[in-house]
PDB file of C-alpha atoms in Angstrom:
ATOM      1  CA  UNK A   1       2.517  -6.859 -21.973  1.00 82.00           C
ATOM      2  CA  UNK A   2       6.197  -6.038 -22.360  1.00 86.00           C
ATOM      3  CA  UNK A   3       6.324  -7.236 -25.963  1.00 87.00           C
ATOM      4  CA  UNK A   4       3.130  -5.336 -26.845  1.00 90.00           C
ATOM      5  CA  UNK A   5       4.121  -2.059 -25.170  1.00 89.00           C
ATOM      6  CA  UNK A   6       7.918  -2.019 -25.421  1.00 89.00           C
ATOM      7  CA  UNK A   7       8.632  -4.559 -28.177  1.00 92.00           C
ATOM      8  CA  UNK A   8      10.979  -6.397 -25.777  1.00 90.00           C
ATOM      9  CA  UNK A   9      11.198  -9.990 -24.545  1.00 91.00           C
ATOM     10  CA  UNK A  10       9.810 -10.866 -21.116  1.00 89.00           C
ATOM     11  CA  UNK A  11      12.368 -12.852 -19.111  1.00 88.00           C
ATOM     12  CA  UNK A  12      11.390 -15.360 -16.374  1.00 86.00           C
ATOM     13  CA  UNK A  13      13.289 -13.370 -13.726  1.00 84.00           C
ATOM     14  CA  UNK A  14      11.039 -10.386 -14.415  1.00 84.00           C
ATOM     15  CA  UNK A  15       8.047 -12.425 -13.275  1.00 84.00           C
ATOM     16  CA  UNK A  16       9.749 -12.874  -9.900  1.00 81.00           C
ATOM     17  CA  UNK A  17      10.468  -9.141  -9.650  1.00 78.00           C
ATOM     18  CA  UNK A  18       6.878  -8.170 -10.415  1.00 79.00           C
ATOM     19  CA  UNK A  19       5.675 -10.776  -7.892  1.00 76.00           C
ATOM     20  CA  UNK A  20       7.411  -8.865  -5.089  1.00 73.00           C
ATOM     21  CA  UNK A  21       6.439  -5.431  -6.358  1.00 73.00           C
ATOM     22  CA  UNK A  22       9.631  -4.575  -8.239  1.00 74.00           C
ATOM     23  CA  UNK A  23      10.589  -4.264 -11.875  1.00 76.00           C
ATOM     24  CA  UNK A  24       7.720  -3.082 -14.047  1.00 78.00           C
ATOM     25  CA  UNK A  25       5.290  -2.998 -11.109  1.00 78.00           C
ATOM     26  CA  UNK A  26       3.722   0.443 -10.632  1.00 80.00           C
ATOM     27  CA  UNK A  27       0.951   1.469  -8.268  1.00 83.00           C
ATOM     28  CA  UNK A  28      -0.588   4.494  -6.566  1.00 86.00           C
ATOM     29  CA  UNK A  29      -1.181   5.054  -2.830  1.00 87.00           C
ATOM     30  CA  UNK A  30      -4.927   4.640  -3.464  1.00 89.00           C
ATOM     31  CA  UNK A  31      -4.351   1.277  -5.172  1.00 90.00           C
ATOM     32  CA  UNK A  32      -2.158   0.184  -2.249  1.00 90.00           C
ATOM     33  CA  UNK A  33      -4.788   1.272   0.306  1.00 91.00           C
ATOM     34  CA  UNK A  34      -7.491  -0.541  -1.674  1.00 91.00           C
ATOM     35  CA  UNK A  35      -5.380  -3.713  -1.868  1.00 90.00           C
ATOM     36  CA  UNK A  36      -4.757  -3.490   1.877  1.00 93.00           C
ATOM     37  CA  UNK A  37      -8.502  -3.103   2.477  1.00 92.00           C
ATOM     38  CA  UNK A  38      -9.124  -6.223   0.374  1.00 91.00           C
ATOM     39  CA  UNK A  39      -6.624  -8.134   2.523  1.00 92.00           C
ATOM     40  CA  UNK A  40      -8.311  -6.810   5.685  1.00 93.00           C
ATOM     41  CA  UNK A  41     -11.792  -7.970   4.716  1.00 89.00           C
ATOM     42  CA  UNK A  42     -10.578 -11.031   2.850  1.00 86.00           C
ATOM     43  CA  UNK A  43     -12.703 -12.021  -0.135  1.00 68.00           C
ATOM     44  CA  UNK A  44     -15.171  -9.131  -0.522  1.00 77.00           C
ATOM     45  CA  UNK A  45     -14.581  -5.472  -1.197  1.00 83.00           C
ATOM     46  CA  UNK A  46     -15.846  -2.269  -2.758  1.00 87.00           C
ATOM     47  CA  UNK A  47     -14.528   0.108  -5.374  1.00 88.00           C
ATOM     48  CA  UNK A  48     -12.834   3.117  -3.741  1.00 87.00           C
ATOM     49  CA  UNK A  49     -14.748   6.374  -3.945  1.00 84.00           C
ATOM     50  CA  UNK A  50     -14.282   9.945  -2.870  1.00 83.00           C
ATOM     51  CA  UNK A  51     -17.829  10.694  -1.720  1.00 84.00           C
ATOM     52  CA  UNK A  52     -20.179   8.588   0.405  1.00 86.00           C
ATOM     53  CA  UNK A  53     -23.014  11.107   0.171  1.00 91.00           C
ATOM     54  CA  UNK A  54     -23.843  14.644  -0.888  1.00 91.00           C
ATOM     55  CA  UNK A  55     -26.153  17.371   0.326  1.00 91.00           C
ATOM     56  CA  UNK A  56     -27.265  20.133  -1.987  1.00 89.00           C
ATOM     57  CA  UNK A  57     -26.966  23.722  -0.680  1.00 91.00           C
ATOM     58  CA  UNK A  58     -30.184  24.869   1.007  1.00 92.00           C
ATOM     59  CA  UNK A  59     -31.529  21.329   1.246  1.00 92.00           C
ATOM     60  CA  UNK A  60     -31.972  19.028   4.220  1.00 92.00           C
ATOM     61  CA  UNK A  61     -31.876  15.993   1.928  1.00 93.00           C
ATOM     62  CA  UNK A  62     -28.776  13.832   1.947  1.00 92.00           C
ATOM     63  CA  UNK A  63     -28.207  11.772  -1.180  1.00 92.00           C
ATOM     64  CA  UNK A  64     -26.237   8.639  -0.341  1.00 91.00           C
ATOM     65  CA  UNK A  65     -24.180   6.842  -2.953  1.00 90.00           C
ATOM     66  CA  UNK A  66     -24.373   3.073  -2.951  1.00 89.00           C
ATOM     67  CA  UNK A  67     -21.005   1.327  -2.826  1.00 88.00           C
ATOM     68  CA  UNK A  68     -19.942  -0.646  -5.892  1.00 90.00           C
ATOM     69  CA  UNK A  69     -18.789  -4.178  -5.063  1.00 91.00           C
ATOM     70  CA  UNK A  70     -15.668  -5.471  -6.781  1.00 90.00           C
ATOM     71  CA  UNK A  71     -15.081  -9.033  -7.889  1.00 90.00           C
ATOM     72  CA  UNK A  72     -14.099 -11.221  -4.938  1.00 87.00           C
ATOM     73  CA  UNK A  73     -10.531 -12.454  -4.608  1.00 87.00           C
ATOM     74  CA  UNK A  74     -10.318 -16.224  -4.289  1.00 86.00           C
ATOM     75  CA  UNK A  75      -7.105 -17.916  -3.196  1.00 88.00           C
ATOM     76  CA  UNK A  76      -6.284 -21.568  -3.860  1.00 91.00           C
ATOM     77  CA  UNK A  77      -6.043 -22.042  -0.115  1.00 93.00           C
ATOM     78  CA  UNK A  78      -8.202 -19.712   2.043  1.00 88.00           C
ATOM     79  CA  UNK A  79      -5.703 -20.146   4.901  1.00 93.00           C
ATOM     80  CA  UNK A  80      -3.339 -17.885   2.964  1.00 93.00           C
ATOM     81  CA  UNK A  81      -5.503 -14.959   4.152  1.00 92.00           C
ATOM     82  CA  UNK A  82      -4.637 -15.920   7.742  1.00 92.00           C
ATOM     83  CA  UNK A  83      -0.936 -16.206   6.933  1.00 94.00           C
ATOM     84  CA  UNK A  84      -0.931 -12.764   5.329  1.00 93.00           C
ATOM     85  CA  UNK A  85      -2.805 -11.241   8.293  1.00 94.00           C
ATOM     86  CA  UNK A  86      -0.499 -12.876  10.861  1.00 95.00           C
ATOM     87  CA  UNK A  87       2.578 -11.710   8.957  1.00 95.00           C
ATOM     88  CA  UNK A  88       1.256  -8.142   8.825  1.00 95.00           C
ATOM     89  CA  UNK A  89       0.504  -8.221  12.580  1.00 95.00           C
ATOM     90  CA  UNK A  90       4.040  -9.485  13.206  1.00 94.00           C
ATOM     91  CA  UNK A  91       5.464  -6.491  11.308  1.00 93.00           C
ATOM     92  CA  UNK A  92       3.766  -4.233  13.872  1.00 92.00           C
ATOM     93  CA  UNK A  93       3.872  -6.209  17.108  1.00 92.00           C
ATOM     94  CA  UNK A  94       6.927  -8.473  17.300  1.00 90.00           C
ATOM     95  CA  UNK A  95      10.562  -7.751  18.067  1.00 89.00           C
ATOM     96  CA  UNK A  96      11.507  -8.776  14.507  1.00 89.00           C
ATOM     97  CA  UNK A  97       8.888  -6.487  12.914  1.00 88.00           C
ATOM     98  CA  UNK A  98      10.076  -3.591  10.779  1.00 84.00           C
ATOM     99  CA  UNK A  99       7.383  -1.209  12.095  1.00 86.00           C
ATOM    100  CA  UNK A 100       7.078  -2.162  15.771  1.00 85.00           C
ATOM    101  CA  UNK A 101       7.668   1.402  16.959  1.00 84.00           C
ATOM    102  CA  UNK A 102       4.748   2.606  14.838  1.00 81.00           C
ATOM    103  CA  UNK A 103       2.228   0.453  16.679  1.00 78.00           C
ATOM    104  CA  UNK A 104       3.841   0.295  20.106  1.00 83.00           C
ATOM    105  CA  UNK A 105       1.540   2.783  21.841  1.00 85.00           C
ATOM    106  CA  UNK A 106      -1.677   1.921  20.018  1.00 86.00           C
ATOM    107  CA  UNK A 107      -4.614   0.766  22.156  1.00 90.00           C
ATOM    108  CA  UNK A 108      -5.507  -1.730  19.394  1.00 92.00           C
ATOM    109  CA  UNK A 109      -3.564  -4.130  17.225  1.00 93.00           C
ATOM    110  CA  UNK A 110      -2.507  -3.051  13.750  1.00 95.00           C
ATOM    111  CA  UNK A 111      -1.652  -5.180  10.721  1.00 95.00           C
ATOM    112  CA  UNK A 112       0.936  -3.447   8.538  1.00 94.00           C
ATOM    113  CA  UNK A 113       3.724  -3.805   6.028  1.00 91.00           C
ATOM    114  CA  UNK A 114       6.673  -1.511   5.464  1.00 86.00           C
ATOM    115  CA  UNK A 115       8.585  -1.397   2.220  1.00 83.00           C
ATOM    116  CA  UNK A 116      10.600   0.594  -0.271  1.00 78.00           C
ATOM    117  CA  UNK A 117       9.679   2.041  -3.642  1.00 75.00           C
ATOM    118  CA  UNK A 118      12.875   1.985  -5.656  1.00 71.00           C
ATOM    119  CA  UNK A 119      13.258   4.970  -7.964  1.00 69.00           C
ATOM    120  CA  UNK A 120      16.271   3.727  -9.917  1.00 67.00           C
ATOM    121  CA  UNK A 121      18.808   0.946  -9.718  1.00 65.00           C
ATOM    122  CA  UNK A 122      22.016   1.858  -7.868  1.00 60.00           C
ATOM    123  CA  UNK A 123      25.037  -0.359  -7.460  1.00 56.00           C
ATOM    124  CA  UNK A 124      25.040  -2.402  -4.264  1.00 59.00           C
ATOM    125  CA  UNK A 125      28.671  -3.486  -4.597  1.00 61.00           C
ATOM    126  CA  UNK A 126      30.780  -2.173  -1.704  1.00 57.00           C
ATOM    127  CA  UNK A 127      33.371  -0.554  -3.948  1.00 63.00           C
ATOM    128  CA  UNK A 128      30.782   1.012  -6.318  1.00 64.00           C
ATOM    129  CA  UNK A 129      27.800   1.822  -4.087  1.00 61.00           C
ATOM    130  CA  UNK A 130      27.304   5.574  -3.722  1.00 62.00           C
ATOM    131  CA  UNK A 131      27.007   7.236  -0.337  1.00 67.00           C
ATOM    132  CA  UNK A 132      23.275   7.821   0.068  1.00 66.00           C
ATOM    133  CA  UNK A 133      23.782  11.526   0.765  1.00 70.00           C
ATOM    134  CA  UNK A 134      25.554  11.833  -2.605  1.00 74.00           C
ATOM    135  CA  UNK A 135      22.584  10.385  -4.503  1.00 72.00           C
ATOM    136  CA  UNK A 136      20.483  13.148  -6.092  1.00 74.00           C
ATOM    137  CA  UNK A 137      17.226  13.588  -4.200  1.00 71.00           C
ATOM    138  CA  UNK A 138      15.089  12.625  -7.199  1.00 71.00           C
ATOM    139  CA  UNK A 139      16.880   9.240  -7.415  1.00 73.00           C
ATOM    140  CA  UNK A 140      16.527   8.270  -3.740  1.00 73.00           C
ATOM    141  CA  UNK A 141      14.185   5.466  -2.756  1.00 76.00           C
ATOM    142  CA  UNK A 142      10.800   6.202  -1.184  1.00 77.00           C
ATOM    143  CA  UNK A 143       9.507   4.567   1.997  1.00 81.00           C
ATOM    144  CA  UNK A 144       6.142   2.788   1.818  1.00 85.00           C
ATOM    145  CA  UNK A 145       3.787   1.713   4.559  1.00 90.00           C
ATOM    146  CA  UNK A 146       0.387   0.031   4.322  1.00 93.00           C
ATOM    147  CA  UNK A 147      -1.799  -1.021   7.242  1.00 94.00           C
ATOM    148  CA  UNK A 148      -5.292  -1.827   8.433  1.00 95.00           C
ATOM    149  CA  UNK A 149      -6.739  -1.525  11.902  1.00 94.00           C
ATOM    150  CA  UNK A 150      -7.916  -2.764  14.247  1.00 95.00           C
ATOM    151  CA  UNK A 151      -6.450  -6.011  12.971  1.00 94.00           C
ATOM    152  CA  UNK A 152      -9.194  -8.198  14.456  1.00 92.00           C
ATOM    153  CA  UNK A 153     -12.133  -6.041  13.235  1.00 93.00           C
ATOM    154  CA  UNK A 154     -10.799  -3.710  10.517  1.00 93.00           C
ATOM    155  CA  UNK A 155     -12.476  -0.366   9.902  1.00 91.00           C
ATOM    156  CA  UNK A 156      -9.706   1.485   8.050  1.00 92.00           C
ATOM    157  CA  UNK A 157      -6.865   0.778   5.641  1.00 92.00           C
ATOM    158  CA  UNK A 158      -4.089   3.237   4.816  1.00 91.00           C
ATOM    159  CA  UNK A 159      -1.144   3.610   2.470  1.00 90.00           C
ATOM    160  CA  UNK A 160       1.618   6.157   3.062  1.00 88.00           C
ATOM    161  CA  UNK A 161       4.447   7.028   0.711  1.00 84.00           C
ATOM    162  CA  UNK A 162       7.296   9.048   2.273  1.00 81.00           C
ATOM    163  CA  UNK A 163       9.259  10.576  -0.556  1.00 77.00           C
ATOM    164  CA  UNK A 164      13.048  10.298  -0.884  1.00 71.00           C
ATOM    165  CA  UNK A 165      13.722   8.775   2.565  1.00 57.00           C
ATOM    166  CA  UNK A 166      16.430  11.274   3.569  1.00 53.00           C
ATOM    167  CA  UNK A 167      15.112  14.796   4.204  1.00 49.00           C
ATOM    168  CA  UNK A 168      16.875  17.862   2.855  1.00 46.00           C
ATOM    169  CA  UNK A 169      17.419  18.976   6.445  1.00 47.00           C
ATOM    170  CA  UNK A 170      17.459  16.548   9.374  1.00 48.00           C
ATOM    171  CA  UNK A 171      14.994  18.772  11.233  1.00 48.00           C
ATOM    172  CA  UNK A 172      12.369  18.459   8.477  1.00 49.00           C
ATOM    173  CA  UNK A 173      10.728  15.100   7.733  1.00 50.00           C
ATOM    174  CA  UNK A 174      10.480  13.999   4.109  1.00 51.00           C
ATOM    175  CA  UNK A 175       7.293  14.931   2.260  1.00 52.00           C
ATOM    176  CA  UNK A 176       4.651  12.241   2.107  1.00 51.00           C
ATOM    177  CA  UNK A 177       1.354  11.457   0.495  1.00 54.00           C
ATOM    178  CA  UNK A 178      -1.146   8.777   1.207  1.00 53.00           C
ATOM    179  CA  UNK A 179      -4.608   7.371   0.896  1.00 55.00           C
ATOM    180  CA  UNK A 180      -7.173   6.067   3.318  1.00 56.00           C
ATOM    181  CA  UNK A 181      -9.950   3.588   2.662  1.00 55.00           C
ATOM    182  CA  UNK A 182     -12.749   3.291   5.210  1.00 58.00           C
ATOM    183  CA  UNK A 183     -13.866  -0.321   5.421  1.00 57.00           C
ATOM    184  CA  UNK A 184     -17.573   0.303   5.578  1.00 50.00           C
ATOM    185  CA  UNK A 185     -20.238  -0.273   3.003  1.00 44.00           C
ATOM    186  CA  UNK A 186     -22.602   2.104   4.781  1.00 41.00           C
ATOM    187  CA  UNK A 187     -22.295   5.640   3.333  1.00 40.00           C
ATOM    188  CA  UNK A 188     -23.470   7.236   6.590  1.00 40.00           C
ATOM    189  CA  UNK A 189     -20.790   5.669   8.806  1.00 40.00           C
ATOM    190  CA  UNK A 190     -17.788   7.940   9.493  1.00 38.00           C
TER     191      UNK A 190
END
């Protein structure tokens, strides 16, 4: 890919970066929500869509759209699905989790993962690292969060991207965008 599109050599370390979602890895909130839905339901899944059904003006007829299945995801060891699910539950419901406050008051268990979308590389060396407030807004990292719920019988998967982490004013939260995938193959279910 890199040689074909950029005429540059691919280095082994870049494979590691892409494997953890860094480097040349790019994605959209909808792709993240869809991936999270695939984790929630394990092997099977459906192509994301905007409409489940339509009703023409002046008509009582509802035209339902059939979901389009996607190719199943097969892991070398099916127990990896369980490990992923348990890790995502731990993010939300253990003292070591990075999003425990997000799920603390929920009446159901959530499986989630928090993360960062790096905009540009900044020095991490103590004597060179910039103060975060001095970094131009367009170069600040974005916060990411993906989740599905309820974790034991998923019906929804979400992805949220909070832009630029630090708001312009402390009283105003950073802007965000996101996507939601309903885990139902029935067009008439909410």
